[in-house]
Coordinates of C-alpha atoms in Angstrom, one line a residue:
M22 CA 0.0 0.0 0.0
K23 CA 2.8 2.4 0.9
K24 CA 4.5 1.7 -2.5
I25 CA 1.2 2.5 -4.3
L26 CA 0.8 5.8 -2.4
K27 CA 4.4 6.6 -3.1
D28 CA 4.0 5.9 -6.8
I29 CA 0.8 8.1 -6.9
Q30 CA 2.7 10.9 -5.3
K31 CA 5.5 10.5 -7.8
H32 CA 3.0 10.7 -10.7
L33 CA 1.3 13.8 -9.2
L34 CA 4.7 15.6 -8.8
S35 CA 5.5 14.8 -12.4
G36 CA 2.3 16.3 -13.5
V37 CA 3.0 19.4 -11.3
S38 CA 6.5 19.9 -12.7
F39 CA 5.3 19.9 -16.3
M40 CA 2.2 22.1 -15.5
M41 CA 4.0 24.8 -13.5
P42 CA 5.7 26.5 -16.5
V43 CA 2.3 26.6 -18.3
V44 CA 0.7 28.2 -15.2
V45 CA 3.4 30.8 -14.9
A46 CA 3.5 31.7 -18.6
G47 CA -0.3 31.8 -19.0
G48 CA -0.9 33.6 -15.7
V49 CA 1.7 36.3 -16.1
I50 CA 0.6 37.1 -19.7
L51 CA -3.0 37.2 -18.6
A52 CA -2.2 39.5 -15.7
I53 CA -0.3 41.8 -18.1
S54 CA -3.2 42.0 -20.4
L55 CA -5.5 43.2 -17.6
L56 CA -3.3 46.2 -16.8
G57 CA -5.2 49.3 -17.9
A58 CA -8.2 47.2 -18.8
E59 CA -11.7 48.7 -18.7
Q60 CA -14.3 47.7 -16.0
T61 CA -17.5 46.4 -17.5
A62 CA -20.4 44.3 -16.4
K63 CA -18.5 41.2 -17.5
G64 CA -15.4 42.2 -15.6
L65 CA -12.0 43.6 -16.7
V66 CA -11.9 43.8 -20.5
P67 CA -8.8 44.9 -22.4
T68 CA -9.5 47.5 -25.1
N69 CA -6.1 47.8 -26.8
P70 CA -5.8 45.3 -29.7
I71 CA -2.4 44.1 -28.5
M72 CA -3.8 43.6 -24.9
I73 CA -6.8 41.8 -26.3
Y74 CA -4.4 39.4 -28.1
L75 CA -2.3 39.0 -24.9
N76 CA -5.5 38.3 -23.0
Q77 CA -6.3 35.4 -25.4
L78 CA -2.7 34.2 -25.3
G79 CA -2.8 34.1 -21.5
K80 CA -6.2 32.4 -21.4
A81 CA -4.9 29.8 -23.7
G82 CA -2.1 29.0 -21.3
M83 CA -4.5 28.8 -18.3
T84 CA -6.8 26.5 -20.3
M85 CA -3.9 24.2 -21.3
M86 CA -2.8 23.9 -17.6
I87 CA -5.2 21.2 -16.7
P88 CA -4.8 19.0 -19.8
V89 CA -1.0 19.2 -19.4
F90 CA -1.4 18.2 -15.7
A91 CA -3.5 15.1 -16.5
A92 CA -1.3 14.1 -19.5
Y93 CA 2.0 14.1 -17.6
I94 CA 0.4 12.2 -14.6
A95 CA -0.5 9.5 -17.2
Y96 CA 3.0 9.9 -18.8
S97 CA 4.7 9.3 -15.4
A98 CA 2.6 6.1 -14.9
A99 CA 2.7 4.7 -18.4
G100 CA 5.2 6.5 -20.5
K101 CA 4.5 8.1 -23.9
P102 CA 1.3 6.0 -24.6
G103 CA -0.3 7.7 -21.6
L104 CA 0.1 11.2 -23.1
T105 CA -2.8 11.1 -25.6
P106 CA -5.5 9.8 -23.3
G107 CA -4.2 12.1 -20.5
F108 CA -4.5 15.2 -22.7
I109 CA -7.9 14.3 -24.0
L110 CA -9.4 13.3 -20.6
G111 CA -7.7 16.3 -18.9
Y112 CA -9.3 18.6 -21.5
I113 CA -12.8 17.1 -20.9
A114 CA -12.4 17.4 -17.1
N115 CA -11.7 21.1 -17.6
S116 CA -14.7 21.6 -20.0
V117 CA -18.3 22.1 -19.2
I118 CA -20.4 19.0 -20.1
M119 CA -24.1 18.4 -19.8
V120 CA -25.2 15.4 -17.7
N121 CA -28.9 15.0 -17.3
G122 CA -29.4 18.6 -18.2
V123 CA -26.9 19.8 -15.6
E124 CA -23.6 21.6 -16.5
V125 CA -20.7 19.9 -14.9
K126 CA -17.0 20.7 -14.8
S127 CA -14.5 18.9 -12.5
G128 CA -11.4 20.9 -13.1
F129 CA -8.0 19.9 -11.7
L130 CA -9.5 17.3 -9.3
G131 CA -11.2 15.5 -12.1
A132 CA -8.1 15.8 -14.2
L133 CA -6.0 14.4 -11.4
L134 CA -8.2 11.3 -11.1
L135 CA -8.5 10.8 -14.9
G136 CA -4.8 11.2 -15.4
L137 CA -4.0 8.5 -12.8
L138 CA -6.7 6.2 -14.2
A139 CA -5.5 6.7 -17.7
G140 CA -1.9 6.0 -16.8
Y141 CA -2.7 2.8 -14.9
M142 CA -5.1 1.6 -17.6
V143 CA -2.4 2.1 -20.3
N144 CA 0.2 0.4 -18.1
W145 CA -2.2 -2.5 -17.7
M146 CA -2.7 -2.8 -21.5
K147 CA 1.0 -2.7 -22.1
G148 CA 1.1 -6.1 -20.3
W149 CA -1.4 -7.7 -22.6
K150 CA -0.1 -10.9 -24.3
I151 CA -0.6 -10.3 -28.0
A152 CA 0.5 -12.3 -30.9
K153 CA 4.0 -12.0 -32.1
N154 CA 2.9 -9.7 -34.9
K155 CA 5.0 -6.6 -35.4
T156 CA 2.2 -4.8 -37.1
L157 CA -0.2 -5.4 -34.1
R158 CA 2.5 -4.4 -31.6
S159 CA 3.3 -1.2 -33.5
I160 CA -0.3 0.0 -33.6
M161 CA -1.0 -0.7 -29.9
P162 CA 0.4 2.6 -28.5
I163 CA -0.9 4.8 -31.4
L164 CA -4.3 3.2 -32.0
I165 CA -5.6 0.6 -29.6
M166 CA -4.4 2.0 -26.3
P167 CA -5.5 5.7 -26.7
I168 CA -8.9 4.8 -28.2
F169 CA -9.7 2.1 -25.7
T170 CA -8.6 4.2 -22.7
V171 CA -10.3 7.4 -23.8
L172 CA -13.6 5.6 -24.6
V173 CA -13.7 3.6 -21.3
L174 CA -12.6 6.4 -19.0
G175 CA -14.5 9.0 -20.9
L176 CA -17.8 7.1 -20.5
A177 CA -16.9 6.3 -16.8
Y178 CA -16.5 10.1 -16.3
Y179 CA -19.8 10.8 -17.9
F180 CA -21.8 8.1 -16.1
I181 CA -20.0 7.8 -12.7
I182 CA -17.7 10.7 -11.9
A183 CA -19.6 13.7 -13.3
I184 CA -23.0 13.0 -11.7
P185 CA -21.8 13.1 -8.0
I186 CA -20.0 16.3 -8.8
S187 CA -23.2 17.9 -10.1
A188 CA -25.0 16.9 -6.9
L189 CA -22.1 18.4 -4.8
V190 CA -22.4 21.7 -6.8
T191 CA -26.2 21.8 -6.3
W192 CA -25.8 21.2 -2.5
L193 CA -23.1 23.8 -2.2
T194 CA -25.2 26.5 -3.9
N195 CA -28.2 25.7 -1.7
V196 CA -26.1 25.9 1.5
M197 CA -24.5 29.2 0.5
T198 CA -27.9 30.8 -0.4
E199 CA -29.2 29.9 3.1
L200 CA -26.0 31.1 4.9
N201 CA -26.0 34.5 3.2
G202 CA -29.1 35.4 5.1
G203 CA -27.8 34.2 8.4
S204 CA -24.8 35.0 10.6
K205 CA -22.2 37.1 9.0
T206 CA -19.5 35.2 11.0
I207 CA -20.8 31.8 9.9
F208 CA -21.0 33.0 6.3
A209 CA -17.5 34.4 6.3
I210 CA -16.1 31.2 7.8
F211 CA -17.9 29.2 5.2
M212 CA -16.5 31.4 2.4
G213 CA -13.0 31.1 3.9
I214 CA -13.2 27.3 3.9
F215 CA -14.8 26.6 0.5
A216 CA -14.3 29.7 -1.7
E217 CA -10.7 28.8 -2.7
I218 CA -10.5 25.2 -1.5
D219 CA -9.7 24.0 -5.1
F220 CA -7.8 27.2 -6.1
G221 CA -9.9 28.3 -9.0
G222 CA -11.5 24.9 -9.7
P223 CA -15.2 24.0 -10.1
M224 CA -16.1 24.7 -6.4
T225 CA -14.5 28.1 -6.7
K226 CA -16.4 28.8 -9.9
T227 CA -19.7 27.7 -8.2
I228 CA -19.1 30.2 -5.3
S229 CA -18.2 32.9 -7.8
M230 CA -21.5 32.3 -9.7
F231 CA -23.3 32.6 -6.3
T232 CA -21.6 35.9 -5.4
L233 CA -22.2 37.3 -8.9
S234 CA -25.9 36.4 -8.7
M235 CA -26.1 38.4 -5.4
I236 CA -24.8 41.4 -7.3
N237 CA -27.9 41.2 -9.5
E238 CA -29.9 41.4 -6.3
G239 CA -28.0 44.5 -5.2
V240 CA -26.0 42.6 -2.6
M241 CA -22.2 43.3 -3.1
E242 CA -20.7 41.9 0.2
P243 CA -20.5 38.2 -0.8
N244 CA -18.6 39.2 -4.0
G245 CA -16.4 41.5 -1.9
I246 CA -15.4 38.7 0.3
F247 CA -14.8 36.3 -2.6
R248 CA -12.6 38.8 -4.5
V249 CA -10.4 39.2 -1.5
L250 CA -9.9 35.5 -1.2
V251 CA -8.7 34.9 -4.7
A252 CA -5.5 36.7 -3.9
V253 CA -4.8 35.0 -0.5
P254 CA -3.4 31.6 -1.4
P255 CA -0.9 32.7 -4.1
L256 CA 0.3 35.7 -2.0
G257 CA 0.5 33.5 1.1
I258 CA 2.8 31.1 -0.8
F259 CA 4.9 34.0 -2.0
L260 CA 5.3 35.5 1.5
A261 CA 6.1 32.0 2.9
S262 CA 8.9 31.6 0.3
L263 CA 10.4 34.9 1.7
I264 CA 10.1 34.2 5.4
A265 CA 10.8 30.4 5.3
K266 CA 13.3 29.9 2.5
N267 CA 14.4 26.6 4.1
K268 CA 10.9 25.2 3.4
F269 CA 11.2 25.7 -0.4
T270 CA 13.6 24.5 -3.0
E271 CA 15.3 27.2 -5.1
E272 CA 13.0 26.3 -8.0
E273 CA 9.9 26.7 -5.8
R274 CA 11.1 30.1 -4.5
D275 CA 11.5 31.3 -8.1
N276 CA 8.1 30.0 -9.1
A277 CA 6.6 31.6 -6.0
K278 CA 7.6 35.0 -7.2
A279 CA 5.5 34.6 -10.4
V280 CA 2.7 33.1 -8.4
G281 CA 2.7 36.1 -6.1
I282 CA 2.5 38.5 -9.0
I283 CA -0.4 36.8 -10.7
G284 CA -2.1 36.4 -7.3
A285 CA -1.9 40.1 -6.6
L286 CA -3.7 40.5 -9.9
G287 CA -6.5 38.1 -9.0
I288 CA -5.4 34.8 -10.4
T289 CA -5.4 31.9 -7.9
E290 CA -4.5 28.9 -10.0
G291 CA -0.7 29.4 -9.5
A292 CA -1.2 28.0 -6.0
I293 CA -2.4 24.6 -7.3
P294 CA 1.1 23.0 -7.9
F295 CA 2.2 23.9 -4.4
A296 CA -1.0 22.5 -2.9
I297 CA -0.7 19.2 -4.8
K298 CA 3.0 18.9 -3.9
D299 CA 2.4 19.5 -0.1
P300 CA -1.3 19.2 0.7
K301 CA -0.8 18.6 4.4
A302 CA 0.7 22.0 4.8
V303 CA -0.8 24.1 2.1
Y304 CA -4.5 23.2 2.5
P305 CA -4.9 23.9 6.2
A306 CA -2.7 27.0 5.9
S307 CA -4.7 28.3 3.0
I308 CA -8.1 27.6 4.7
I309 CA -7.1 29.4 7.9
G310 CA -5.6 32.3 6.0
C311 CA -8.7 32.6 3.9
I312 CA -11.0 32.4 7.0
T313 CA -9.0 35.3 8.5
A314 CA -9.3 37.3 5.3
A315 CA -13.0 36.6 4.9
L316 CA -13.8 37.6 8.5
I317 CA -11.9 40.9 8.1
A318 CA -13.6 41.6 4.7
A319 CA -17.1 40.7 6.2
Y320 CA -16.8 43.0 9.2
G321 CA -15.1 45.7 7.1
N322 CA -18.1 45.6 4.8
V323 CA -16.0 45.2 1.7
T324 CA -18.0 45.2 -1.5
C325 CA -17.0 44.6 -5.1
P326 CA -19.3 45.1 -8.1
V327 CA -17.2 43.3 -10.7
P328 CA -16.3 39.6 -11.4
H329 CA -12.6 39.9 -10.7
G330 CA -10.4 40.1 -7.7
G331 CA -7.0 41.0 -6.3
F332 CA -5.4 44.4 -6.1
I333 CA -6.2 45.2 -9.7
V334 CA -9.9 45.9 -8.8
L335 CA -9.0 48.2 -5.9
P336 CA -10.3 51.3 -7.8
V337 CA -13.9 50.0 -7.8
V338 CA -14.2 48.1 -4.5
G339 CA -16.0 49.6 -1.5
N340 CA -14.0 50.1 1.8
K341 CA -10.7 49.9 0.1
I342 CA -8.6 50.0 3.2
W343 CA -10.3 46.9 4.7
F344 CA -10.0 45.2 1.3
V345 CA -6.2 45.6 1.3
V346 CA -6.0 44.7 5.0
A347 CA -8.0 41.5 4.5
I348 CA -5.8 40.3 1.7
L349 CA -2.5 41.1 3.5
A350 CA -3.7 39.7 6.8
G351 CA -4.9 36.5 5.2
A352 CA -1.7 36.0 3.2
A353 CA 0.4 36.7 6.3
V354 CA -1.4 34.2 8.4
M355 CA -1.1 31.6 5.7
A356 CA 2.7 32.3 5.3
I357 CA 3.2 31.9 9.1
L358 CA 1.3 28.6 9.1
L359 CA 3.3 27.4 6.1
K360 CA 6.5 28.2 8.0
I361 CA 5.3 26.1 10.9
L362 CA 3.7 23.2 8.9
K363 CA 6.1 22.7 6.0
K364 CA 9.1 20.5 6.5
D365 CA 12.6 21.7 5.7
V366 CA 13.8 20.7 2.2
V367 CA 17.2 19.3 1.5
E368 CA 18.3 20.2 -2.0
S369 CA 20.5 17.7 -3.8
V370 CA 24.0 19.0 -4.8
A371 CA 24.9 18.3 -8.4

């Protein structure tokens, strides 16, 4: 059992290592495209033709992040034959599909599961005893393995994995609607726990939809809290890399700088590789940091009328000082906890 868990961790770290440059490239370019963007009902929209193109370029990188993650998990488990099913299944996990009339998107959690399953299925197929026919052997990795794996796991995703996720999303939306009318403290704690628990994934998107729906009702506070939280995990990781250098490798410290920049501009996904690599430290630190930020934002009556977050929306938020204080306090708490929870790293000497 320990060997299986160790192998799974190895495959996940492989996916993370290949995904990280995509996250950084896409996130930084996307953040640059939003500088000087115009505030509209749909959020920050670039108006300059070059910035519009950079926006598309950055979004392409962020969209590719999840398929790359799944593909290289499968690659780690099964080698090159795992890449094709990994890319396709990772793409579908990051796409909206209709299941029984319900829109479902599983994001990086679905991609993680499908990438592992694809890798192990391809590895299993590589052990098939086939006839000693060179032609048959040559088409296995380019025809039989990818088609069979994508069909089997694609259908399993549709009929088994996607349906529970849709039920979870419906439950979460109902719970949040009820909490918004109740205790401000309970609501803020709930937001702190769940709003960024998957760092920009389907649960985050669900909560974002809820806060935006409240804007249409003239209630800006839930969106204000949410737009604070999107910046906390990446900035917390960045601050931790400064105050606890012995807890991060040199490569991680370099990556944390880019993650901090895109986090300040409202992009959370850069925290995903760090969370996957060290979930025991990052998840509790992120949750407590986000709870701290959410409580400050709630009692500071922070409001935000646009569907974007981070410091880039500061000109349009209500109670700007508390908005900034909430982000910095949440990130600081997360950084301190990471310093306590993370283990020292020992970098190999070449």
